[in-house]
PDB file of C-alpha atoms and ligand atoms in Angstrom:
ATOM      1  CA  UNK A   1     127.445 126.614   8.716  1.00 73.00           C
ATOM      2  CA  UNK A   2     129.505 124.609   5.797  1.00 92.00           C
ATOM      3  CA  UNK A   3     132.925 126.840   5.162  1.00 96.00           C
ATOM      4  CA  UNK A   4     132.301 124.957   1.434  1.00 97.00           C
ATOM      5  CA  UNK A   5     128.846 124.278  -0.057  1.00 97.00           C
ATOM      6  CA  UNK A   6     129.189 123.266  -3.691  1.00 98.00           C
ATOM      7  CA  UNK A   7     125.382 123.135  -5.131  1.00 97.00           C
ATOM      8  CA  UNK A   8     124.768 121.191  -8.938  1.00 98.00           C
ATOM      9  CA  UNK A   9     127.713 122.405 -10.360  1.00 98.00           C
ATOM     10  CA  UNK A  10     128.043 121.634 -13.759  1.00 98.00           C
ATOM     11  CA  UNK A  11     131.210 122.302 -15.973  1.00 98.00           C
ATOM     12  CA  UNK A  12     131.075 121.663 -19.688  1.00 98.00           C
ATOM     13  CA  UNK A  13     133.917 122.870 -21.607  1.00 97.00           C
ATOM     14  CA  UNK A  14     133.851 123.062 -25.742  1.00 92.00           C
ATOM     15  CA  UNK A  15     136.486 121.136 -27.195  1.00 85.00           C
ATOM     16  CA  UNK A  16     136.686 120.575 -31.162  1.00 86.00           C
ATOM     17  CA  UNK A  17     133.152 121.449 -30.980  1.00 87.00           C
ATOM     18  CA  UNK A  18     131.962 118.864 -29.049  1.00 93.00           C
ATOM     19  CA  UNK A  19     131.022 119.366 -25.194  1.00 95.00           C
ATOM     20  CA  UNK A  20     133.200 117.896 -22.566  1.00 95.00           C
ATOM     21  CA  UNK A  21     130.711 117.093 -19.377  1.00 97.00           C
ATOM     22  CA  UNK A  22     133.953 117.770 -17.059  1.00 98.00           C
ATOM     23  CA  UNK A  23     131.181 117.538 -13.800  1.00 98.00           C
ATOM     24  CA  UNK A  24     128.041 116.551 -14.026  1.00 98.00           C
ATOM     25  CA  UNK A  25     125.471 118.167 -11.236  1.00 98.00           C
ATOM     26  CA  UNK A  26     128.179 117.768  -8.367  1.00 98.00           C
ATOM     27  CA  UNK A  27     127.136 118.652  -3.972  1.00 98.00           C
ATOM     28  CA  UNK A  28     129.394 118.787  -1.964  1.00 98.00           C
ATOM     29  CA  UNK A  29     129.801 120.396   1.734  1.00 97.00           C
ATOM     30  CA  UNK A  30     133.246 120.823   3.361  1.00 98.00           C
ATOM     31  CA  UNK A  31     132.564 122.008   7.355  1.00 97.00           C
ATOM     32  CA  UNK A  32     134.920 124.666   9.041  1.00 97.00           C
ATOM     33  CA  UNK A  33     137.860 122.107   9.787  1.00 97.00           C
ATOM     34  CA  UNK A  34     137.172 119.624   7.517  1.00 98.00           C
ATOM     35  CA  UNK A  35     139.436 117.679   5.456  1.00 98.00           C
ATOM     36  CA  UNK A  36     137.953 115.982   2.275  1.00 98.00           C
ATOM     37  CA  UNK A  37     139.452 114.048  -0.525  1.00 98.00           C
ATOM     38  CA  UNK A  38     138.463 113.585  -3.649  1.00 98.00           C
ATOM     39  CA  UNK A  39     139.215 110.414  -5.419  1.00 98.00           C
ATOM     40  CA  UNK A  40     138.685 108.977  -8.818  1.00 97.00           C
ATOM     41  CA  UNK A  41     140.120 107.842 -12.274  1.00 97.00           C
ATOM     42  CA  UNK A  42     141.883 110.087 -14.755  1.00 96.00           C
ATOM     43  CA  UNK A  43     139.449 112.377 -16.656  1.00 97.00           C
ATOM     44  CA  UNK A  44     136.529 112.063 -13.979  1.00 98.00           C
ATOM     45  CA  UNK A  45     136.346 115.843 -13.250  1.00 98.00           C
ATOM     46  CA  UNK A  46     138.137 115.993 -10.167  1.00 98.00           C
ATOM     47  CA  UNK A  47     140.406 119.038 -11.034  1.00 98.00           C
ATOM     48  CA  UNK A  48     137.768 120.793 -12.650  1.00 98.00           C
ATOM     49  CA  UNK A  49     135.807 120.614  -9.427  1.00 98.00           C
ATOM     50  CA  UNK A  50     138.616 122.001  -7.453  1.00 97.00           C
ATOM     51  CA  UNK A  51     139.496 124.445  -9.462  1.00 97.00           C
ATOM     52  CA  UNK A  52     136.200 126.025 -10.091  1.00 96.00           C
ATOM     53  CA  UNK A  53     136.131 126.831  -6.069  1.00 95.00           C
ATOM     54  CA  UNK A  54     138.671 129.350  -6.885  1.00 92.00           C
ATOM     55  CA  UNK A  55     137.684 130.306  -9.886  1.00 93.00           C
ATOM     56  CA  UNK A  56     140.318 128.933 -12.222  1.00 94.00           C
ATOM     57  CA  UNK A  57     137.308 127.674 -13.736  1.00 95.00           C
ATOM     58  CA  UNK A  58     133.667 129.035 -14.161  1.00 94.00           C
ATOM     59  CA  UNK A  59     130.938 126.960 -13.528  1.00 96.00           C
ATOM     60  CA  UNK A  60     128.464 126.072 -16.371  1.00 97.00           C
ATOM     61  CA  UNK A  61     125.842 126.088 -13.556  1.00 97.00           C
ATOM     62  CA  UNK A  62     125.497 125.714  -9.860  1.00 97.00           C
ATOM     63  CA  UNK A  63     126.361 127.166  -7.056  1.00 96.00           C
ATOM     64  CA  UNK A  64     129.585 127.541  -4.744  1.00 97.00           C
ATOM     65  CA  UNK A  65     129.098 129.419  -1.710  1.00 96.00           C
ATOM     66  CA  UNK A  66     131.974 130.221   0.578  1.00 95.00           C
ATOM     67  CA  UNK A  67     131.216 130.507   3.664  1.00 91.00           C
ATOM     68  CA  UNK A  68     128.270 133.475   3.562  1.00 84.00           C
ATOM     69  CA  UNK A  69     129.414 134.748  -0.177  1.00 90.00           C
ATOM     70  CA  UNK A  70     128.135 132.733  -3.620  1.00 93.00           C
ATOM     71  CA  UNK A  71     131.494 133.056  -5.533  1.00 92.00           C
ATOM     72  CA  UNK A  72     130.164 131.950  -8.814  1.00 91.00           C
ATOM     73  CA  UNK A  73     128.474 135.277  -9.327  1.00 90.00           C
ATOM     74  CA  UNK A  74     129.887 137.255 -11.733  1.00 86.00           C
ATOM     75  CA  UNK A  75     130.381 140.610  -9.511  1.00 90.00           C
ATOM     76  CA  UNK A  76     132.367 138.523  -6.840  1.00 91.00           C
ATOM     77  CA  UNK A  77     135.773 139.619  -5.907  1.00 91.00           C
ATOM     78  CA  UNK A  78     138.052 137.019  -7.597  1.00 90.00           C
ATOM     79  CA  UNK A  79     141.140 138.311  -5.733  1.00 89.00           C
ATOM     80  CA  UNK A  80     139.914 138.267  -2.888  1.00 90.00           C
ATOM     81  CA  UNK A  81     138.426 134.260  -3.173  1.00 92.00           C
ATOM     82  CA  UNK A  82     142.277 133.762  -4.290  1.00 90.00           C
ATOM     83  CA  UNK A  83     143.361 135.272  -0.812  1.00 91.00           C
ATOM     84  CA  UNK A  84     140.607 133.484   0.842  1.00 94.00           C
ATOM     85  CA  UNK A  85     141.792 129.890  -0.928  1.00 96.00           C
ATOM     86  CA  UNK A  86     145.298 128.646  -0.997  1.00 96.00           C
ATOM     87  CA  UNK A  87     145.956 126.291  -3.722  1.00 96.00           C
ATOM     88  CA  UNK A  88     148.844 124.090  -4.408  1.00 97.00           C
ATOM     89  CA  UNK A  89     149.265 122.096  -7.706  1.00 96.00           C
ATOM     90  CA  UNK A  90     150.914 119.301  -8.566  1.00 95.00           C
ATOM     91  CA  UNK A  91     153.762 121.088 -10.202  1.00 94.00           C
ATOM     92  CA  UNK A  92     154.596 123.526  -7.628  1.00 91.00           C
ATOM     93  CA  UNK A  93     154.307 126.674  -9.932  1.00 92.00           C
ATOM     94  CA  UNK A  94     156.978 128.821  -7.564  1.00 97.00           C
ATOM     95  CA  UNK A  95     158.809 131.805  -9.356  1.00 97.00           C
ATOM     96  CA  UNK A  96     161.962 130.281 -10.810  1.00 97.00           C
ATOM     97  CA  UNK A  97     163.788 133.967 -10.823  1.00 98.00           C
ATOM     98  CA  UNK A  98     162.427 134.344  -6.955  1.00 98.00           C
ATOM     99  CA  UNK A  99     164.169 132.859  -3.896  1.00 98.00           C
ATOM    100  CA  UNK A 100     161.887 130.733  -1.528  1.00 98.00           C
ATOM    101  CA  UNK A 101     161.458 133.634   0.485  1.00 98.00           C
ATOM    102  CA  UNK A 102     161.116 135.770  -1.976  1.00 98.00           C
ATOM    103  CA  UNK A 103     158.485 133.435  -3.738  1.00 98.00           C
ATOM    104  CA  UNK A 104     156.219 133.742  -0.177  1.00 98.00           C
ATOM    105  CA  UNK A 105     156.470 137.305   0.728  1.00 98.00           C
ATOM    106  CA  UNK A 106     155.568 138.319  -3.124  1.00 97.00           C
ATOM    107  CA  UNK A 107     152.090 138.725  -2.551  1.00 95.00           C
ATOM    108  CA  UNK A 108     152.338 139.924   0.727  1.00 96.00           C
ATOM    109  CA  UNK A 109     154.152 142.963   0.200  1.00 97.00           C
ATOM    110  CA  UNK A 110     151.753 143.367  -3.455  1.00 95.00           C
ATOM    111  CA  UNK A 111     148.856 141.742  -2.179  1.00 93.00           C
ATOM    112  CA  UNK A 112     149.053 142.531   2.149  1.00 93.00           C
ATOM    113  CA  UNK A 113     150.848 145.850   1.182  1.00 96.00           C
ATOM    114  CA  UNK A 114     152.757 144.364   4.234  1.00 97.00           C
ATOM    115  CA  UNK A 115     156.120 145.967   4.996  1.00 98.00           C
ATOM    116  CA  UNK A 116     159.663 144.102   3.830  1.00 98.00           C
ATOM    117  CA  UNK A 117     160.411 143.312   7.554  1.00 98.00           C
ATOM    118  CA  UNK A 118     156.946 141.813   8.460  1.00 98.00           C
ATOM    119  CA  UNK A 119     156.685 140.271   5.262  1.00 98.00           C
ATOM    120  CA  UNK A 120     160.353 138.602   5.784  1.00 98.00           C
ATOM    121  CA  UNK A 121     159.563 137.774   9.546  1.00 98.00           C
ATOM    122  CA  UNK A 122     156.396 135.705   8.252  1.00 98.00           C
ATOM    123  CA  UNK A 123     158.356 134.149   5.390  1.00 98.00           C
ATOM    124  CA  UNK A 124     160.500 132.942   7.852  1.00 98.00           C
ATOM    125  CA  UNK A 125     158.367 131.426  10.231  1.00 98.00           C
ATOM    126  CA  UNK A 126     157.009 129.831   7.613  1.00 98.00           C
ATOM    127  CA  UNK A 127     159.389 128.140   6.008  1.00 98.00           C
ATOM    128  CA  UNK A 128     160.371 126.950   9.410  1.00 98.00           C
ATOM    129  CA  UNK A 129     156.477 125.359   9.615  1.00 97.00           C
ATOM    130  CA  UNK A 130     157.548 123.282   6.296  1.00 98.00           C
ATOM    131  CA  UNK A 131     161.007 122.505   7.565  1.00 97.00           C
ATOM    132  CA  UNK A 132     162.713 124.888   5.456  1.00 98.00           C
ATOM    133  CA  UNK A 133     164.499 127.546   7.429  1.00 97.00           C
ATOM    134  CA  UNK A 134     168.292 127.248   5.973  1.00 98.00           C
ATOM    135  CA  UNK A 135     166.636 127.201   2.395  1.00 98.00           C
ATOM    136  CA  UNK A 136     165.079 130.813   2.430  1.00 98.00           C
ATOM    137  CA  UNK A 137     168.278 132.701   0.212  1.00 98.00           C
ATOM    138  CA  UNK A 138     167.948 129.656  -2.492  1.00 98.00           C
ATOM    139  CA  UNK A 139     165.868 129.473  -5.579  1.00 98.00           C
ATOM    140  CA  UNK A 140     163.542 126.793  -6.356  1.00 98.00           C
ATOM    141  CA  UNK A 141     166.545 124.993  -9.058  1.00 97.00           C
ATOM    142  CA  UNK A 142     168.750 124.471  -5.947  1.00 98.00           C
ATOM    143  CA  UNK A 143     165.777 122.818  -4.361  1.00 98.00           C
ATOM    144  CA  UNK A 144     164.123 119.090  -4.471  1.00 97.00           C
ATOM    145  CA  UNK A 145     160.592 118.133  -5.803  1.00 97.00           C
ATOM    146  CA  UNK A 146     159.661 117.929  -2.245  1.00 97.00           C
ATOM    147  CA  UNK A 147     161.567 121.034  -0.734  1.00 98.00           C
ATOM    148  CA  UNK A 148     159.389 122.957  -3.768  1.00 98.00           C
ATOM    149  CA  UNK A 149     156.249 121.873  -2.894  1.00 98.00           C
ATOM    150  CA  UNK A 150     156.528 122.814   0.830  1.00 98.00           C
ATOM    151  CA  UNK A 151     157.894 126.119  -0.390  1.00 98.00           C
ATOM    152  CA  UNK A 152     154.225 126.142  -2.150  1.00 98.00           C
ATOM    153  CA  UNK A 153     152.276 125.383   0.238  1.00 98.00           C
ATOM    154  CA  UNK A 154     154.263 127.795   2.400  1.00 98.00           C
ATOM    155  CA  UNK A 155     153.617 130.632   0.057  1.00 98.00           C
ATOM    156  CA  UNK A 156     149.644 129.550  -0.139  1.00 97.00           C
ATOM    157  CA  UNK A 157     149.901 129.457   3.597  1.00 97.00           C
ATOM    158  CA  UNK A 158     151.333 133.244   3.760  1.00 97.00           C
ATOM    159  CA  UNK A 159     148.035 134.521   2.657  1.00 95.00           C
ATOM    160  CA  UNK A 160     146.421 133.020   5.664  1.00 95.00           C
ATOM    161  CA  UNK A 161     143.755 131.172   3.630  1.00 97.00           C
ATOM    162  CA  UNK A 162     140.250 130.205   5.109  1.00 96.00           C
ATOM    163  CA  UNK A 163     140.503 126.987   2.511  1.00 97.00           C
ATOM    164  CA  UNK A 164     143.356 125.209   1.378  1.00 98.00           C
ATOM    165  CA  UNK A 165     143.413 123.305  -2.174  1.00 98.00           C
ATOM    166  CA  UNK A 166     145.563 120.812  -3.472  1.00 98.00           C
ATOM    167  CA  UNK A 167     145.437 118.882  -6.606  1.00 98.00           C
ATOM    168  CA  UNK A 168     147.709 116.153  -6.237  1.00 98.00           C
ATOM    169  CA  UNK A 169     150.428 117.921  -4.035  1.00 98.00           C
ATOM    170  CA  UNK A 170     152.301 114.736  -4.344  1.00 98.00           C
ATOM    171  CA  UNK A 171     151.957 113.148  -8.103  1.00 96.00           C
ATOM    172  CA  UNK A 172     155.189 114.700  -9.428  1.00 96.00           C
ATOM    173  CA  UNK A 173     157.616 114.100  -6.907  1.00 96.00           C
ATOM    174  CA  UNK A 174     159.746 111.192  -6.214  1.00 94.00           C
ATOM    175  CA  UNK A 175     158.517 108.485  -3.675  1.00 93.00           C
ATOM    176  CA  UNK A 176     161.397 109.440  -1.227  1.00 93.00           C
ATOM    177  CA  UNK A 177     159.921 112.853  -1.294  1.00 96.00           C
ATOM    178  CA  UNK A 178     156.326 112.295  -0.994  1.00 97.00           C
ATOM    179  CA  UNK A 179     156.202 111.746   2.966  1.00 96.00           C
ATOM    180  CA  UNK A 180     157.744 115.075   3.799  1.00 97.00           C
ATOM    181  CA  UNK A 181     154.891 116.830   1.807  1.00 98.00           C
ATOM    182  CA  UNK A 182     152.398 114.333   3.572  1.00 97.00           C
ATOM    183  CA  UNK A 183     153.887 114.982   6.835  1.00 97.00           C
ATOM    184  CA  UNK A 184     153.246 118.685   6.229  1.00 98.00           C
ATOM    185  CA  UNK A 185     149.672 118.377   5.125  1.00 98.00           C
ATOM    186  CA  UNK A 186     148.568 116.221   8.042  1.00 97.00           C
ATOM    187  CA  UNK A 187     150.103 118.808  10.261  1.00 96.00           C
ATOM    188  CA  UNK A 188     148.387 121.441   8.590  1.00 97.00           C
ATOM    189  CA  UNK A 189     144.823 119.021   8.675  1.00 97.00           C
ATOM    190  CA  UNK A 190     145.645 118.321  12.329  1.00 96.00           C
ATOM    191  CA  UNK A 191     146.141 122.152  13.100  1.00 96.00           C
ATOM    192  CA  UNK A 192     142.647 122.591  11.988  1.00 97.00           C
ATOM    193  CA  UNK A 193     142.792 124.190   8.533  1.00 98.00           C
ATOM    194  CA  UNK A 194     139.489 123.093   6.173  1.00 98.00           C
ATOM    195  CA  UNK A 195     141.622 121.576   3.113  1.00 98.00           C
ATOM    196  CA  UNK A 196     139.918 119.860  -0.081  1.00 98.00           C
ATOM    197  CA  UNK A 197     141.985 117.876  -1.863  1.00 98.00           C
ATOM    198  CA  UNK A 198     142.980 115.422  -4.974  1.00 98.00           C
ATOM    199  CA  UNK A 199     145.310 112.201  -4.327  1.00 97.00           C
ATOM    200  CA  UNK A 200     146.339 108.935  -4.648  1.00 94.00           C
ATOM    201  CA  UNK A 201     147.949 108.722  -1.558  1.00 95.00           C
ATOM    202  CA  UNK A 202     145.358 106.447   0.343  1.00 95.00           C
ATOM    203  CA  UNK A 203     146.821 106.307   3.203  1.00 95.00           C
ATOM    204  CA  UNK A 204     146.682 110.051   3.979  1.00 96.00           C
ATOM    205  CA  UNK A 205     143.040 109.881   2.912  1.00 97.00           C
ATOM    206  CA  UNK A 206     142.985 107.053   5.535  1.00 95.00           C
ATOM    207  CA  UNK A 207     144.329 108.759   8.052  1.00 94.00           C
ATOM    208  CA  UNK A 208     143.454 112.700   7.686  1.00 97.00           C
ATOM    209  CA  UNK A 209     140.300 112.574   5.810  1.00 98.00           C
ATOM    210  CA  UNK A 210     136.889 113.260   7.471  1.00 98.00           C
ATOM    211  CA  UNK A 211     135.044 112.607   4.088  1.00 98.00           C
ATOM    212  CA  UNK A 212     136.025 110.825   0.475  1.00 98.00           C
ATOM    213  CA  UNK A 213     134.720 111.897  -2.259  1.00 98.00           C
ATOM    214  CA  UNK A 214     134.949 109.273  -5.231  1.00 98.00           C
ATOM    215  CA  UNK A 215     133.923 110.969  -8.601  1.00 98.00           C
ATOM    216  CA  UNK A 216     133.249 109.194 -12.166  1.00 98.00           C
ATOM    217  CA  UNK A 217     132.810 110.171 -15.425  1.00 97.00           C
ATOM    218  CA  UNK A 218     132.099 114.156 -14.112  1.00 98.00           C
ATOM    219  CA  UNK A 219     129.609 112.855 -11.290  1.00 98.00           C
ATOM    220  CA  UNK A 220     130.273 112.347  -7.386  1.00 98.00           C
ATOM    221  CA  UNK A 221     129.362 108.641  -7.355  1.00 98.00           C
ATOM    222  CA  UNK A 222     129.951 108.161  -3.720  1.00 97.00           C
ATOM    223  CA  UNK A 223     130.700 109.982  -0.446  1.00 98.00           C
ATOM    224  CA  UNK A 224     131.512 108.918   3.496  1.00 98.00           C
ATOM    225  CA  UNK A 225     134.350 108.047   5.772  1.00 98.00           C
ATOM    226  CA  UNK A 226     137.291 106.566   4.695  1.00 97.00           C
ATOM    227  CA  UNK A 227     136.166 103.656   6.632  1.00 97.00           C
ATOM    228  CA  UNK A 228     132.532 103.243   4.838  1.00 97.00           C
ATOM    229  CA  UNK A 229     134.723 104.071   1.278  1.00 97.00           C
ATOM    230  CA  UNK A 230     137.803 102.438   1.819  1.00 96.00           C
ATOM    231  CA  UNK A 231     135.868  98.719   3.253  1.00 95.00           C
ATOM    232  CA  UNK A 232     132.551  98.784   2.158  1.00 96.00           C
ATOM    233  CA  UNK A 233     132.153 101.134  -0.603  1.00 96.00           C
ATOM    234  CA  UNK A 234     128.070 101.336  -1.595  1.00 97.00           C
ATOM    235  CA  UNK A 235     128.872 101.837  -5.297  1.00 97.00           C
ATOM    236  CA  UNK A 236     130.092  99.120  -8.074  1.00 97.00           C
ATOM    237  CA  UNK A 237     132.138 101.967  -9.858  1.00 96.00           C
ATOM    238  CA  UNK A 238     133.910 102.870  -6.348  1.00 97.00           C
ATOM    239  CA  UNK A 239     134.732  98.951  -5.739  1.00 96.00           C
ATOM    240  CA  UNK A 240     135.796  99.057  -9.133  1.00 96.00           C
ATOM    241  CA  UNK A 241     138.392 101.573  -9.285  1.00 96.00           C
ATOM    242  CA  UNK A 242     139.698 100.370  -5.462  1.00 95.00           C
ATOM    243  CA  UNK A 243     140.478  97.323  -6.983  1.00 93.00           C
ATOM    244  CA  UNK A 244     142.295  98.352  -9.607  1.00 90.00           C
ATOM    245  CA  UNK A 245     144.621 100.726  -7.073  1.00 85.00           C
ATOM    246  CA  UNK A 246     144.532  99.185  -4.053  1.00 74.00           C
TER     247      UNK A 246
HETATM  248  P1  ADP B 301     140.854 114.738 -13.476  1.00 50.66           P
HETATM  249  O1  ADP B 301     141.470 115.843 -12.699  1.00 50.66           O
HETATM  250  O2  ADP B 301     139.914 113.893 -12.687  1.00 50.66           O
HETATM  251  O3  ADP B 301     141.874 113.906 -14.196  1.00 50.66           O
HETATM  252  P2  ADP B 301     139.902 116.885 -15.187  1.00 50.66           P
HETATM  253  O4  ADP B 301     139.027 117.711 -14.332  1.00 50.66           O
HETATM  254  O5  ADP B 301     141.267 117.376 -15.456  1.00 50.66           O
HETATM  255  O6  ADP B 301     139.937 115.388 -14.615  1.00 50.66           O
HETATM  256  O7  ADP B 301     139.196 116.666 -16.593  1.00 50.66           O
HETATM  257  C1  ADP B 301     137.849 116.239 -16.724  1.00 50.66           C
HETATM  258  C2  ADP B 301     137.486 116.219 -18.196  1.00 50.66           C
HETATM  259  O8  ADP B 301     137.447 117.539 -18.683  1.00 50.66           O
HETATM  260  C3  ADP B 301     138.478 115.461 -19.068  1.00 50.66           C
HETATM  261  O9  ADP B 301     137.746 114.828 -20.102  1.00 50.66           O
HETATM  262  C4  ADP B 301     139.344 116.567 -19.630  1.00 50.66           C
HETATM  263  O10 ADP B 301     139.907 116.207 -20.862  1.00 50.66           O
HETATM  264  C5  ADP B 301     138.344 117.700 -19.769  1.00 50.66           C
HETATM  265  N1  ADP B 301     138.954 119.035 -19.662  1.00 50.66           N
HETATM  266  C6  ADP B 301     139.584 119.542 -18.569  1.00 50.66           C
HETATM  267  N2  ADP B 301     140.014 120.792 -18.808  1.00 50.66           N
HETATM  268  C7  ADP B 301     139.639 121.096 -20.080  1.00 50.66           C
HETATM  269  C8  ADP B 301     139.775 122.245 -20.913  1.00 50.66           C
HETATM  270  N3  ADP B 301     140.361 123.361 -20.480  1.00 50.66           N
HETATM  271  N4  ADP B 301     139.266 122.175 -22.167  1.00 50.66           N
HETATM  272  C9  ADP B 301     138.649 121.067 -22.619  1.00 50.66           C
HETATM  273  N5  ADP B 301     138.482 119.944 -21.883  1.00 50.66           N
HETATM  274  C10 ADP B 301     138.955 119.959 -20.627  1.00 50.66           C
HETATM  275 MG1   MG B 302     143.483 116.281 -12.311  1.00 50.66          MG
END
């Protein structure tokens, strides 16, 4: 059974009175396990996609399911889907007033109703996963681009998602910093967590990705291995846009 099954979505949003076709009738299954990365030119939808799995966004139409549960229904449990799936953006979104620790046990202790000491303990260990253990007392000022982002995904990671999302973990950082948030995603791919993700950064989609997802203009033009995407993409609009970033 697909952890992800994403069924003719659609997303249109209103703007200035005229509609925005954000994703146009997208599928797409992620398996337990499974990391897939989605791909495309600015504008093509790609966010929109990712974010309606969480419900940052509501679907127009369609369907997402989540493992057995349809989470576009209106009754659905939207805290709960946020427990379920982790999500990291771009610009790291921590608590400025909260320490790192502080900004990963938050929603344990409110969420997890966890005690301080268990809540602490798993901070801890987690910000040893990211490489982070002497920066737990610090806030997110004292820290780099890169050291914020692993606190991220380390706070995502507290809530022991089924899913992981990122939208391109790695656009605002500095190139020096980029590899030590890649090093911690493939770790996290390679320890078997289903992630769906946004980048640039081909060569983690070359080397962690089970599946590429290029999307255009709203629609999912093309999907397969890196291999069939990256060397012999089907579709002119994939070649296209390889070209020009390759
Ligand atoms: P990508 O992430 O691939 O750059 P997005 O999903 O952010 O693309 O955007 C897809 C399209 O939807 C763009 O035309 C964008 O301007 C539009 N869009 C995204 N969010 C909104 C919004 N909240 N209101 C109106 N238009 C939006
Ligand atoms: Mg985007």
């Amino acid at each position: 059974m697909a952890r992800i099954e994403i069924k003719n979505l659609y997303k249109t949003f209103d703007s200035k009175n005229t509609a925005v076709h954000a994703v146009r009738n997208a599928s797409l299954t992620v398996e337990n396990g499974e990391v897939v990365v989605i791909i495309g030119p600015s504008g093509s939808g790609k966010s929109t996609l990712l974010r309606t799995v969480n419900r940052l966004e509501i679907p127009t139409s369609g369907e997402i399911w989540i493992d057995e549960e349809d989470v576009t229904k209106p009754s659905v449990d939207i805290r709960k889907i946020r427990e379920e799936v982790g999500m990291v953006f771009q610009n790291f979104n921590l608590f400025p007033h909260l320490t790192s620790l502080e900004n990963i046990t938050l929603a344990l202790l409110r969420v997890k109703k966890m005690n301080q000491k268990a809540a602490d303990d798993l901070g801890r260990q987690l910000l040893t996963r990211v490489g982070l253990t002497e920066k737990a007392d610090v806030h997110p000022a004292q820290l780099s681009g890169g050291q914020q982002q692993r606190v991220a995904i380390a706070r995502a990671l507290a809530m022991q998602p089924k899913v992981m999302l990122f939208d391109e973990p790695t656009s605002a950082l500095d190139p020096e910093m980029i590899k030590e948030v890649l090093d911690v995603m493939l770790d996290l791919a390679e320890s078997g967590m289903t992630m769906l993700l946004v980048t640039h950064e081909m060569g983690f989609a070359r080397a962690a990705a089970d599946k590429v997802v290029f999307m255009d203009a709203g629609e999912i033009v093309e999907t397969g291995s890196p291999e069939q995407i990256f060397e012999h993409p089907a579709n002119a609009r994939t070649k296209l846009f390889l070209d020009h970033i390759l």
